[in-house]
Amino acid sequence: MRHELFVQTKNRQELVDLTAMINRVLEAWPAKEGLCTLFVAHTTAAITVNEAADPSVVDDLLRHLNRLVPEKGDYRHREGNSDAHIKAALIGNSVQIPVHNGRLDLGTWQGVFLAEFDGPRRRRVIVKLAADPD
Ligand code: ZN
């Protein structure tokens, strides 16, 4: 099954927790066991699994990425958003998460996040669900 999620981000940089949204997609999926691939169809946004319990984890991640890759720097890309491209490359544009009993089989503290690096924008996340063979 293929599904598209649209996420409107609100800031230049932020992490948006998609876990509940993806579990809602899974509710409509008849197979309850398999693999969920999430793919961000953009070059300045990314997707990652990390701690969803303490919001300071996400803050620290963004603050340290900004230290590594500042917004203004010695970049050649004329659009002026090279930092966003580099951050997206570092985090990556897809994740795979097992599905068990019709839900993402995440650890207790884990959530899946869209990482926005050049917002606010409307972002498209492709959800591909592959059922286990019977
Ligand atoms: Zn660009």
Short mmCIF file of C-alpha atoms and ligand atoms in Angstrom, two decimals:
data_model
loop_
_atom_site.label_atom_id
_atom_site.label_comp_id
_atom_site.label_asym_id
_atom_site.label_seq_id
_atom_site.Cartn_x
_atom_site.Cartn_y
_atom_site.Cartn_z
CA MET A 1 0.00 0.00 0.00
CA ARG A 2 1.09 3.53 -0.75
CA HIS A 3 -0.07 6.60 1.12
CA GLU A 4 0.97 10.26 1.11
CA LEU A 5 1.02 12.48 4.16
CA PHE A 6 1.14 16.26 3.90
CA VAL A 7 2.70 18.16 6.77
CA GLN A 8 2.59 21.94 7.04
CA THR A 9 5.62 23.09 9.01
CA LYS A 10 5.54 26.37 10.93
CA ASN A 11 9.19 27.35 11.41
CA ARG A 12 12.41 27.45 9.43
CA GLN A 13 13.67 24.54 11.50
CA GLU A 14 11.68 22.14 13.60
CA LEU A 15 11.03 18.49 14.23
CA VAL A 16 7.41 17.41 13.80
CA ASP A 17 6.34 14.18 15.50
CA LEU A 18 4.53 12.06 12.88
CA THR A 19 4.04 8.94 15.03
CA ALA A 20 0.30 9.37 15.72
CA MET A 21 -0.37 10.35 12.09
CA ILE A 22 1.36 7.22 10.80
CA ASN A 23 -0.40 4.98 13.29
CA ARG A 24 -3.69 6.39 11.95
CA VAL A 25 -2.63 5.40 8.41
CA LEU A 26 -1.87 1.92 9.74
CA GLU A 27 -5.40 1.58 11.15
CA ALA A 28 -6.69 1.45 7.55
CA TRP A 29 -4.19 -1.23 6.54
CA PRO A 30 -5.69 -4.73 6.57
CA ALA A 31 -2.36 -6.54 7.03
CA LYS A 32 -1.21 -5.99 10.61
CA GLU A 33 2.39 -7.25 10.31
CA GLY A 34 5.08 -5.95 8.00
CA LEU A 35 7.39 -3.09 7.27
CA CYS A 36 6.70 0.64 6.98
CA THR A 37 9.00 2.72 4.84
CA LEU A 38 8.78 6.49 5.19
CA PHE A 39 10.33 8.63 2.48
CA VAL A 40 10.57 12.41 2.47
CA ALA A 41 10.35 13.68 -1.11
CA HIS A 42 12.41 16.82 -0.50
CA THR A 43 16.04 17.98 -0.41
CA THR A 44 15.84 20.30 2.61
CA ALA A 45 13.79 18.11 4.95
CA ALA A 46 14.59 14.74 6.49
CA ILE A 47 13.11 11.97 8.59
CA THR A 48 14.46 10.37 11.73
CA VAL A 49 13.56 8.23 14.72
CA ASN A 50 14.50 9.64 18.10
CA GLU A 51 13.24 10.39 21.59
CA ALA A 52 9.68 11.71 21.66
CA ALA A 53 9.31 11.87 25.46
CA ASP A 54 11.56 14.81 26.37
CA PRO A 55 11.29 17.76 23.94
CA SER A 56 14.74 19.00 24.94
CA VAL A 57 16.25 16.08 22.98
CA VAL A 58 14.84 17.56 19.77
CA ASP A 59 15.99 21.06 20.82
CA ASP A 60 19.51 19.79 21.46
CA LEU A 61 19.57 18.01 18.11
CA LEU A 62 18.65 21.20 16.24
CA ARG A 63 21.00 23.40 18.28
CA HIS A 64 23.95 21.09 17.67
CA LEU A 65 23.18 20.70 13.97
CA ASN A 66 23.20 24.51 13.76
CA ARG A 67 26.60 24.59 15.42
CA LEU A 68 27.92 22.02 12.94
CA VAL A 69 26.25 23.61 9.91
CA PRO A 70 25.46 27.31 10.48
CA GLU A 71 22.79 29.01 8.36
CA LYS A 72 25.29 31.54 6.96
CA GLY A 73 28.64 30.31 5.78
CA ASP A 74 30.98 29.78 2.88
CA TYR A 75 28.40 28.14 0.62
CA ARG A 76 28.18 28.25 -3.19
CA HIS A 77 24.53 27.24 -3.70
CA ARG A 78 22.74 30.44 -4.78
CA GLU A 79 19.36 29.64 -3.30
CA GLY A 80 20.85 30.52 0.09
CA ASN A 81 19.71 27.38 1.89
CA SER A 82 22.83 25.22 1.71
CA ASP A 83 22.74 24.59 5.45
CA ALA A 84 19.30 22.99 4.99
CA HIS A 85 20.55 20.71 2.20
CA ILE A 86 23.55 19.62 4.31
CA LYS A 87 21.43 18.98 7.43
CA ALA A 88 18.94 16.95 5.37
CA ALA A 89 21.83 14.90 3.96
CA LEU A 90 23.18 14.25 7.46
CA ILE A 91 19.84 13.09 8.86
CA GLY A 92 18.67 11.17 5.78
CA ASN A 93 15.44 11.04 3.80
CA SER A 94 14.01 7.65 4.68
CA VAL A 95 13.49 5.29 7.60
CA GLN A 96 12.10 1.78 7.87
CA ILE A 97 10.10 0.77 10.93
CA PRO A 98 8.63 -2.67 11.62
CA VAL A 99 4.84 -2.88 12.00
CA HIS A 100 3.44 -5.18 14.69
CA ASN A 101 -0.25 -5.62 15.60
CA GLY A 102 -1.07 -2.80 13.19
CA ARG A 103 1.16 -0.22 14.89
CA LEU A 104 4.69 1.06 14.49
CA ASP A 105 6.90 -1.24 16.55
CA LEU A 106 8.85 1.59 18.19
CA GLY A 107 10.72 1.55 21.47
CA THR A 108 9.14 3.13 24.54
CA TRP A 109 10.81 6.51 24.07
CA GLN A 110 10.92 6.58 20.29
CA GLY A 111 8.93 8.69 17.87
CA VAL A 112 9.32 9.30 14.16
CA PHE A 113 9.98 12.92 13.21
CA LEU A 114 9.90 14.97 10.07
CA ALA A 115 12.93 17.27 10.30
CA GLU A 116 12.27 20.62 8.65
CA PHE A 117 15.37 22.65 7.78
CA ASP A 118 14.01 25.27 5.37
CA GLY A 119 10.45 25.97 6.38
CA PRO A 120 7.80 26.88 6.75
CA ARG A 121 6.71 24.66 3.88
CA ARG A 122 4.18 22.01 3.00
CA ARG A 123 6.05 18.72 3.07
CA ARG A 124 5.13 15.42 1.48
CA VAL A 125 5.96 12.13 3.17
CA ILE A 126 5.42 8.90 1.25
CA VAL A 127 4.35 5.93 3.35
CA LYS A 128 4.90 2.47 1.82
CA LEU A 129 3.54 -0.54 3.65
CA ALA A 130 4.75 -4.02 2.84
CA ALA A 131 2.99 -6.98 4.46
CA ASP A 132 4.88 -9.98 5.77
CA PRO A 133 4.40 -13.06 3.58
CA ASP A 134 1.76 -15.42 5.08
ZN ZN B 1 18.54 24.96 -2.25
#
